[in-house]
Tab-separated table of C-alpha atoms in Angstrom:
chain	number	residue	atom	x	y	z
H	28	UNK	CA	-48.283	93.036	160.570
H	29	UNK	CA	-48.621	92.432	164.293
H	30	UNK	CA	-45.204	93.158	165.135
H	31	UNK	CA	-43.020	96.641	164.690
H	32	UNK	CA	-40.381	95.950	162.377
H	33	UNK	CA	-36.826	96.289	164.377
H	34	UNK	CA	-38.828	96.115	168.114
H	35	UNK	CA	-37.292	95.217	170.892
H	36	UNK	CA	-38.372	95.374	174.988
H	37	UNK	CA	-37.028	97.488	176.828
H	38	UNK	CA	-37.750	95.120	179.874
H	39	UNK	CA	-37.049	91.300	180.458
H	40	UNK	CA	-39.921	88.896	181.364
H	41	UNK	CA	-39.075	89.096	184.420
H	42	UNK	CA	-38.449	92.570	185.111
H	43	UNK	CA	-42.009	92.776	182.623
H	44	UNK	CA	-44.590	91.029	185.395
H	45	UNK	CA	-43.004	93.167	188.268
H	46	UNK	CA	-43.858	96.477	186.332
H	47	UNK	CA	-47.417	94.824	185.486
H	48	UNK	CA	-47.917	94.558	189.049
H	49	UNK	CA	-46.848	98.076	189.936
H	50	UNK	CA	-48.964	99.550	187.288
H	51	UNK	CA	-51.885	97.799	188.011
H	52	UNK	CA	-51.218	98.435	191.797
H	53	UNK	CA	-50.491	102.110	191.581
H	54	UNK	CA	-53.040	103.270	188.768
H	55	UNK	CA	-56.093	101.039	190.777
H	56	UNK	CA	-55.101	103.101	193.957
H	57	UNK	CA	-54.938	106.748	192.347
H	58	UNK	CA	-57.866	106.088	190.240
H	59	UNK	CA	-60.110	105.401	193.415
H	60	UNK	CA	-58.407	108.058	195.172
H	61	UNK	CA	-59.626	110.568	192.367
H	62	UNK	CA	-63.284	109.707	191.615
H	63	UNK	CA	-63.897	108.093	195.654
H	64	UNK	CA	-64.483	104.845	194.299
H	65	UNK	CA	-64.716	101.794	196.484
H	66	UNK	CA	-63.208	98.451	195.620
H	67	UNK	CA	-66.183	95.539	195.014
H	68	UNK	CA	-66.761	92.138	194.495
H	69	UNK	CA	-68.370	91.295	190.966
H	70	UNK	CA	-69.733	88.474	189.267
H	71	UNK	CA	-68.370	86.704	186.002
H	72	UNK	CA	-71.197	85.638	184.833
H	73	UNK	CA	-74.957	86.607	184.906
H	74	UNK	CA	-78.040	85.029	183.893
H	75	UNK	CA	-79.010	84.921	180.116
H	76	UNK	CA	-82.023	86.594	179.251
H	77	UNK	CA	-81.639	89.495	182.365
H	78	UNK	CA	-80.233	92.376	180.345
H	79	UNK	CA	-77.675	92.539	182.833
H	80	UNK	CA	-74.663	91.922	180.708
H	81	UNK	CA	-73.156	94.530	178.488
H	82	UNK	CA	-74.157	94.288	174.791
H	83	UNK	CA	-70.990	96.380	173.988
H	84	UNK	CA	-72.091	97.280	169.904
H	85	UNK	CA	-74.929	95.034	170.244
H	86	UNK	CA	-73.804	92.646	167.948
H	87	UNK	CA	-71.081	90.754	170.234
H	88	UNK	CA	-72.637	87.049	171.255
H	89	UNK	CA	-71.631	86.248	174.695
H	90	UNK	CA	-70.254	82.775	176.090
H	91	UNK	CA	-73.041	80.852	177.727
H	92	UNK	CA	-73.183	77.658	179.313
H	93	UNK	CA	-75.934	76.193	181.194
H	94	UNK	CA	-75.891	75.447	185.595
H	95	UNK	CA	-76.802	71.707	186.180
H	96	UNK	CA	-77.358	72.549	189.690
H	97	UNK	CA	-79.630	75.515	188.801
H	98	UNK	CA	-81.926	72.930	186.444
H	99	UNK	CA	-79.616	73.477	183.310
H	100	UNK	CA	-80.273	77.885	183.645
H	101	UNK	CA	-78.266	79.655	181.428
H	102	UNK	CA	-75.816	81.526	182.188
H	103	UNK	CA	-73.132	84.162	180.273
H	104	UNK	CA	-69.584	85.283	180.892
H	105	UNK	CA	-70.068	89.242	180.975
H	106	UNK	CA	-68.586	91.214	178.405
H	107	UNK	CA	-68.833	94.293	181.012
H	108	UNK	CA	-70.172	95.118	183.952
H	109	UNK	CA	-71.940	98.436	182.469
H	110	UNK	CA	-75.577	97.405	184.169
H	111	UNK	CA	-74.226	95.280	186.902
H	112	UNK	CA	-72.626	98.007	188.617
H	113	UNK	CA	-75.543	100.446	188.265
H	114	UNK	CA	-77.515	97.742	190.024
H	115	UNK	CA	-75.082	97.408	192.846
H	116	UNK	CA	-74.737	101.122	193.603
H	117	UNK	CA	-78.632	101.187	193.740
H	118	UNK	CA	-78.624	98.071	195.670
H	119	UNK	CA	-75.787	99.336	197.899
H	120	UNK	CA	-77.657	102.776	198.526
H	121	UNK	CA	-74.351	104.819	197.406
H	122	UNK	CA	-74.942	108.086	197.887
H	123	UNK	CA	-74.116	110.980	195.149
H	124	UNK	CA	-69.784	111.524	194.939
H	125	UNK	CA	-69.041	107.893	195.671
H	126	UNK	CA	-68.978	104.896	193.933
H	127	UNK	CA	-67.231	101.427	193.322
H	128	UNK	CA	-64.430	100.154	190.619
H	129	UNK	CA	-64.134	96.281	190.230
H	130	UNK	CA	-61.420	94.102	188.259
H	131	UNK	CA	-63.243	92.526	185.471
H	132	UNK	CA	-63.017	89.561	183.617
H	133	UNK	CA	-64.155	89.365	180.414
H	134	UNK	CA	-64.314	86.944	177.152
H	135	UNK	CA	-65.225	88.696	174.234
H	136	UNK	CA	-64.503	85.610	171.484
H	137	UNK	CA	-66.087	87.553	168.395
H	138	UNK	CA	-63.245	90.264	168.984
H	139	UNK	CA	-60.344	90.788	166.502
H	140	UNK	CA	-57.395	88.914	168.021
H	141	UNK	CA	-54.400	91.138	167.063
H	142	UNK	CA	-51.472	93.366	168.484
H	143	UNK	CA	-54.154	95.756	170.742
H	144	UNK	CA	-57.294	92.947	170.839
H	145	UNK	CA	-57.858	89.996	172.916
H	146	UNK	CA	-60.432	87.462	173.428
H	147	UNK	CA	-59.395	87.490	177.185
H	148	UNK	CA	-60.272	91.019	178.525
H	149	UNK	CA	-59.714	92.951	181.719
H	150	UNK	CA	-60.574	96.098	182.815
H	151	UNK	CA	-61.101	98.652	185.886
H	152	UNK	CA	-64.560	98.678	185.492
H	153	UNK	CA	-66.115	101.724	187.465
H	154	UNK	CA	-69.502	103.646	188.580
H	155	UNK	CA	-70.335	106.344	190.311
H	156	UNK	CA	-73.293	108.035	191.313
H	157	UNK	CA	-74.050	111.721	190.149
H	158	UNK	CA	-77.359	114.047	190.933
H	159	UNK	CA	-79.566	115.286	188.314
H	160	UNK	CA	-78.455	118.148	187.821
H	161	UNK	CA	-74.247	116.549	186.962
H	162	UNK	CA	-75.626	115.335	183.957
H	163	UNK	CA	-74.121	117.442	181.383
H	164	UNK	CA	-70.649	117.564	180.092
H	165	UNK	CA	-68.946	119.734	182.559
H	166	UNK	CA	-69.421	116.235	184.986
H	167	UNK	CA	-67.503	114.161	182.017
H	168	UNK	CA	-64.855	116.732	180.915
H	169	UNK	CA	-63.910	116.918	184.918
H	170	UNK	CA	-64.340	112.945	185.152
H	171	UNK	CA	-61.872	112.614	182.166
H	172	UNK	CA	-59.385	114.673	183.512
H	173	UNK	CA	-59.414	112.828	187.289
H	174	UNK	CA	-58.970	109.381	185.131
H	175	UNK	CA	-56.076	111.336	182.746
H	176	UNK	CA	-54.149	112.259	185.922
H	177	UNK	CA	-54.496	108.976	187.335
H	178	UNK	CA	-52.192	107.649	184.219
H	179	UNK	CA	-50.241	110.305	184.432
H	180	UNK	CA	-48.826	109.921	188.182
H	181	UNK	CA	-48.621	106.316	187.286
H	182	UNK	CA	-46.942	106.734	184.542
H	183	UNK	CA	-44.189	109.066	186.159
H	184	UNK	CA	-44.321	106.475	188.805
H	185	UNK	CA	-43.012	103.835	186.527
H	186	UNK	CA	-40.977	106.209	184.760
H	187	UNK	CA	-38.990	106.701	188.283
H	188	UNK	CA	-38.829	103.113	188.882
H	189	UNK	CA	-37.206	102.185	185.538
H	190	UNK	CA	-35.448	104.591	183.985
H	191	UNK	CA	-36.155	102.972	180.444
H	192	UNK	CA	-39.795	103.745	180.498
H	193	UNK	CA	-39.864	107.386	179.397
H	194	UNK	CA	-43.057	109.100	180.541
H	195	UNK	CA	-43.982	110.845	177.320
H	196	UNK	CA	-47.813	111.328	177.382
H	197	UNK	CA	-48.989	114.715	177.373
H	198	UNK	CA	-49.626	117.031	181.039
H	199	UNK	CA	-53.213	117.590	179.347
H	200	UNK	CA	-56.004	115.489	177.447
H	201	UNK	CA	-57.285	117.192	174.133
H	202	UNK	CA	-61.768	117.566	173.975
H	203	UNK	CA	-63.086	116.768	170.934
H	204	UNK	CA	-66.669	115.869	169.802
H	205	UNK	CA	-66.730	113.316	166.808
H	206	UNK	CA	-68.852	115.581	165.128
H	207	UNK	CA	-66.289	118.084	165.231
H	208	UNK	CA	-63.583	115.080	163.375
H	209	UNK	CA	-65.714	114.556	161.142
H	210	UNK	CA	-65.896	118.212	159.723
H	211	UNK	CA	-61.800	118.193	160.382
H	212	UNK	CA	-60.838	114.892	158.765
H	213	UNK	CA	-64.021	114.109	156.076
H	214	UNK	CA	-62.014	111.952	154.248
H	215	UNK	CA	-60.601	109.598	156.421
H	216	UNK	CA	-62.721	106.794	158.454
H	217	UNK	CA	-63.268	106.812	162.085
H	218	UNK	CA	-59.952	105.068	162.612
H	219	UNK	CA	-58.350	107.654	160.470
H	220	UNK	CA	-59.448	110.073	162.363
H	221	UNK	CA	-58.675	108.681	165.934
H	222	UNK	CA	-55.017	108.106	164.716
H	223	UNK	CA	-54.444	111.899	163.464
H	224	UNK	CA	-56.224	113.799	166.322
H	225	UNK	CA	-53.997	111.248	168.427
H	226	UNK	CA	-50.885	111.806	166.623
H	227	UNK	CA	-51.631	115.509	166.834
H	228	UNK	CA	-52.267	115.792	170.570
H	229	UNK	CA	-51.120	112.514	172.182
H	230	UNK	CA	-54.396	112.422	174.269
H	231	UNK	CA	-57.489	112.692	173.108
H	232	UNK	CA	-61.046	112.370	174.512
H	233	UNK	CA	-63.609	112.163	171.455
H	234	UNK	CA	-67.499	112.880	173.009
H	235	UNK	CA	-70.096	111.704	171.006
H	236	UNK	CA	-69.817	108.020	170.471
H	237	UNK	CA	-72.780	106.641	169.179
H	238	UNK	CA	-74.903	109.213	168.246
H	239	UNK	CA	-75.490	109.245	164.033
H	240	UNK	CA	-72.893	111.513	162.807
H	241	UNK	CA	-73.644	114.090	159.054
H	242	UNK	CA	-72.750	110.816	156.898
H	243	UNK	CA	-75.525	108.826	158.889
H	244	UNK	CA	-73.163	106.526	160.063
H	245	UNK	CA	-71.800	106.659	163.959
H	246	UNK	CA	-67.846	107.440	164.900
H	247	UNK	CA	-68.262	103.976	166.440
H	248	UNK	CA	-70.996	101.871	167.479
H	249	UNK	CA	-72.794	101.710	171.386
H	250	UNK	CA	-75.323	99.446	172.897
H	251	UNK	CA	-78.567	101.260	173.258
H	252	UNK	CA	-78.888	101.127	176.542
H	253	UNK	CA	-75.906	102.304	179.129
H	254	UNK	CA	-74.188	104.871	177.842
H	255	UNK	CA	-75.985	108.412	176.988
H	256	UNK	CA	-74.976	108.868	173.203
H	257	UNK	CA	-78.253	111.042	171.673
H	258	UNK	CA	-78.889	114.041	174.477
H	259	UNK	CA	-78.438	117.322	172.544
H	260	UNK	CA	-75.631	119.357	174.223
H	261	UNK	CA	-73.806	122.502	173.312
H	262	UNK	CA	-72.972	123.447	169.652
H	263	UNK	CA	-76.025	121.345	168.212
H	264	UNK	CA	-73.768	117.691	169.417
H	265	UNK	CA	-74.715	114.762	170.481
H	266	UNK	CA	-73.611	112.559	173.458
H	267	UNK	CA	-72.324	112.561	176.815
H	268	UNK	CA	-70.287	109.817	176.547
H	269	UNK	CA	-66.544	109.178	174.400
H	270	UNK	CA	-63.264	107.449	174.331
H	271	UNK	CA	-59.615	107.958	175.647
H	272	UNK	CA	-57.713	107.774	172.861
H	273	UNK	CA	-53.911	108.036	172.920
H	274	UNK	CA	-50.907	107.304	170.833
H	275	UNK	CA	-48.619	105.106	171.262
H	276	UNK	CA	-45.256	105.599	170.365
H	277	UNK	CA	-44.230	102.335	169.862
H	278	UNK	CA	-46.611	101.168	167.104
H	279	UNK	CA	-46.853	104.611	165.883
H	280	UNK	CA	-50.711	104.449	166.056
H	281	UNK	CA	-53.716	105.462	168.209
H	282	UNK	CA	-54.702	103.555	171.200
H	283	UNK	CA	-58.370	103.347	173.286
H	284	UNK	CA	-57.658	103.138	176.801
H	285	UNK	CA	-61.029	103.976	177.814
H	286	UNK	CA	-65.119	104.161	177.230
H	287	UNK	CA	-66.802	106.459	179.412
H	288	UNK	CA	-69.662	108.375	180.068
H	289	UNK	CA	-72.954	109.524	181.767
H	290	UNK	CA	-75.364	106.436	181.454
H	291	UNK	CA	-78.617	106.543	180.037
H	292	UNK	CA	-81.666	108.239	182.298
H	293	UNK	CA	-85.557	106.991	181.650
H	294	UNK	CA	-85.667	109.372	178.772
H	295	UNK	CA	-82.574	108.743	176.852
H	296	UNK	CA	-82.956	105.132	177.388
H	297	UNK	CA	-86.336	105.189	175.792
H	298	UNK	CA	-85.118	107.239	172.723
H	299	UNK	CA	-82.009	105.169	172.000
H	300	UNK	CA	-84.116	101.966	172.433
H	301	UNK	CA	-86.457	103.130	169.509
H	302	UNK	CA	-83.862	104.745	167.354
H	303	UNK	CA	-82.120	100.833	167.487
H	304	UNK	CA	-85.905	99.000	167.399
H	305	UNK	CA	-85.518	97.318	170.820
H	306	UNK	CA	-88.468	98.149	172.086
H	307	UNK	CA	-88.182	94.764	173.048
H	308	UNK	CA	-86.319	95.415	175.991
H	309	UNK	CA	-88.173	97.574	178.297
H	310	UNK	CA	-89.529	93.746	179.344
H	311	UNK	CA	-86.075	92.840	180.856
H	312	UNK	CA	-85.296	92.817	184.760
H	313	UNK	CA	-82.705	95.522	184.533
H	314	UNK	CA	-84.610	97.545	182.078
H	315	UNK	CA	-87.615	97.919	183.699
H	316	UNK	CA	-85.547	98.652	187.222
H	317	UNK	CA	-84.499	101.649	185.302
H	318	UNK	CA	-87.695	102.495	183.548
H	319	UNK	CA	-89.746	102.203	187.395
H	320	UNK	CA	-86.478	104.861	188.453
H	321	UNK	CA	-85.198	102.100	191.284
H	322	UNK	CA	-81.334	103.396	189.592
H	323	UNK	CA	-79.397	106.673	190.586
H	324	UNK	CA	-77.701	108.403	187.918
H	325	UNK	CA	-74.265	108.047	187.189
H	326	UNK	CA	-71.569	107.964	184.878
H	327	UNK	CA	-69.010	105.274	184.421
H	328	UNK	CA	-66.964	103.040	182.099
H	329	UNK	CA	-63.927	100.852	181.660
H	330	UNK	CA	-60.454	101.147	181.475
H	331	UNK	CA	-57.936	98.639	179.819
H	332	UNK	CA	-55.858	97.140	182.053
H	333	UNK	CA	-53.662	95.409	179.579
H	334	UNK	CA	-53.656	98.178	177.384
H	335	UNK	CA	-52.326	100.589	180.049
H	336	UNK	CA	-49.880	97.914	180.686
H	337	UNK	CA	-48.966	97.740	176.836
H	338	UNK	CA	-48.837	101.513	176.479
H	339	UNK	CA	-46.805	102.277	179.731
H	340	UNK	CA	-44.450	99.383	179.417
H	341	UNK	CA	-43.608	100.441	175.524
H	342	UNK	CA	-44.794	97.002	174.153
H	343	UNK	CA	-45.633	96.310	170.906
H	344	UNK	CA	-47.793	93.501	171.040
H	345	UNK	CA	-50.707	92.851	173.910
H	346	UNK	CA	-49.983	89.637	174.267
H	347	UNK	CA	-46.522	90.844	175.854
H	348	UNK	CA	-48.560	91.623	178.956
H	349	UNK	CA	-51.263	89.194	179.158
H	350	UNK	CA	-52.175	85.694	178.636
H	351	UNK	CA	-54.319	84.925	175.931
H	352	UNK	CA	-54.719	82.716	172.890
H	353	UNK	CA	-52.944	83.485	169.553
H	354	UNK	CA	-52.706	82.240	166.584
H	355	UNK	CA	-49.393	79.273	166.006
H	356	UNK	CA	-48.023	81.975	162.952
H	357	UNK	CA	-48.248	84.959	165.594
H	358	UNK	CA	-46.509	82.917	168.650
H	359	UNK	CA	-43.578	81.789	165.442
H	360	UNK	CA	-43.491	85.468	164.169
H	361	UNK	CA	-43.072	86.659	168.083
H	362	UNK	CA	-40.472	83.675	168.828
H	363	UNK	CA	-38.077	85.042	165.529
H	364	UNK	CA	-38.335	88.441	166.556
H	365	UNK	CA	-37.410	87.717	170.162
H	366	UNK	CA	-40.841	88.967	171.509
H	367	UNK	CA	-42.264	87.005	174.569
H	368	UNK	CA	-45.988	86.229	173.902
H	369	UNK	CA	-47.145	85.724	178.102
């Protein structure tokens, strides 16, 4: 079911797009603000056969289309801008502290469609450059908490605006390696687990996404080749990369706002690139940019627009906040409930 049984919206349409705005507006302001992050222009689309857009689990097929102007090139609508922004910062000669956020644009059309998924998607994507020596989870456990506090002043923000929207996510995120819900929750599949530890906490950030866990099977799957999922850290773990994961009151289940982390150096890009057989891809542009070390390090990832929207604005359905497609029996179901599908 897409819909909570007995929902209703605590805000009109109306009264719904000027609250979009303000979140958007006030959470894109304190999350530069936090991790010095400059606002800049990206692309959406690359060309095909660059390794410059985002593989996400490496099984996601991108839209392409070809340039008649170009000689019929290729082109494909990212599905992130994980490399691109590396790229920039090294092209923009950012020095270590700073970095940039973008809005981004994605279609992701092998994506569930359903209350939380989209094909449309748009996110804060962000970078920013580190030194060597950041490259450990102290760096993403700080990060994490900068990006949590961001939500939380704009959620009391909103809260203050309309009295309606009750500001009821936790002062402080929970740390948890997957590794560590697996041992806590063996039972109970990745979703499982995300949904109890959320339920538990109310904010969660799960390292280790990736990275094989004791069953041989990952919390969640990762391209091989942005993130940092197989460095060895404390406790015998794996990762220095995870998800915000929160829970949302409304559907009474656990929502990803977020994927994060340190990217991939030479070394970790060469070891996740033969633990997925890829070898292949040390050919490409970007990955042999990386490989001749012509990229800082950083760490970075995206953040859900909509989904803050959905979260912060108590909606039960994504489509509430954005414009997408749905299916005809989803638009009917919303239109008997009295749910406006944007």
């Amino acid at each position: 079911m897409e819909f909570v049984e007995g929902y209703k919206s605590l805000l009109n349409p109306k009264d719904t797009e000027k609250a979009i705005k303000l979140v958007k507006d006030t959470f894109e302001k304190e999350l530069a603000s936090s991790l010095r992050l400059t606002r800049l222009t990206s692309p959406i689309f690359v060309a095909a056969g660059s390794g410059i857009n985002d593989d996400l689990n490496g099984v996601e097929k991108p839209v392409s289309f070809s340039v008649s102007a170009l000689g019929g090139k290729k082109m494909e609508i990212v599905q992130s801008l994980a490399k691109w922004k590396r790229m920039a910062l090294a092209d923009y000669n950012y020095p270590a502290g700073r970095g940039i956020y973008t809005d981004m644009n994605a279609l992701r059309p092998d994506d569930t469609v359903d209350a939380i998924h989209s094909v449309y998607v748009d996110q804060w994507d962000w970078e920013k450059v580190i030194e060597e020596k950041e490259r450990n989870l102290d760096t993403l456990i700080k990060t994490v908490r900068d990006i949590y506090s961001a939500i939380k002043r704009t959620s009391f923000m909103l809260s203050e605006t309309y009295s309606v929207l009750e500001d009821y996510l936790p002062e402080e995120i929970r740390f948890m390696h997957s590794e560590e819900l697996e041992e806590k929750y063996p039972d109970l599949t990745p979703q499982e687990r995300e949904r109890e530890a959320a339920r538990e906490y109310g904010a969660v950030f799960i390292i280790g996404i990736g990275y094989p866990l004791k069953n041989g099977v990952p919390h969640s799957l990762r391209a091989p080749d942005y993130d940092d999922w197989s460095t060895e850290t404390a406790g015998g773990y794996h990762g220095l990369n995870g998800d915000i994961i929160v829970y949302d009151r409304v559907r009474g289940d656990s929502l990803e706002l977020s994927s994060m982390g340190v990217r991939v150096n030479r070394e970790a890009l060469i070891r996740q690139l033969e633990m997925k057989n890829l070898n292949e891809r040390k050919e490409l542009y970007w990955h042999k940019r990386l490989l001749n070390g012509e990229y800082p390090e950083v760490i970075g990832g995206g953040i859900g627009q909509s989904r803050l929207c959905m979260l912060l604005l108590h909606k039960c359905h994504i489509g509430e906040v954005q414009a997408s497609v749905w299916k005809d029996e989803t638009r009917m179901e919303a239109k008997e409930k009295g749910i406006y599908l944007i």
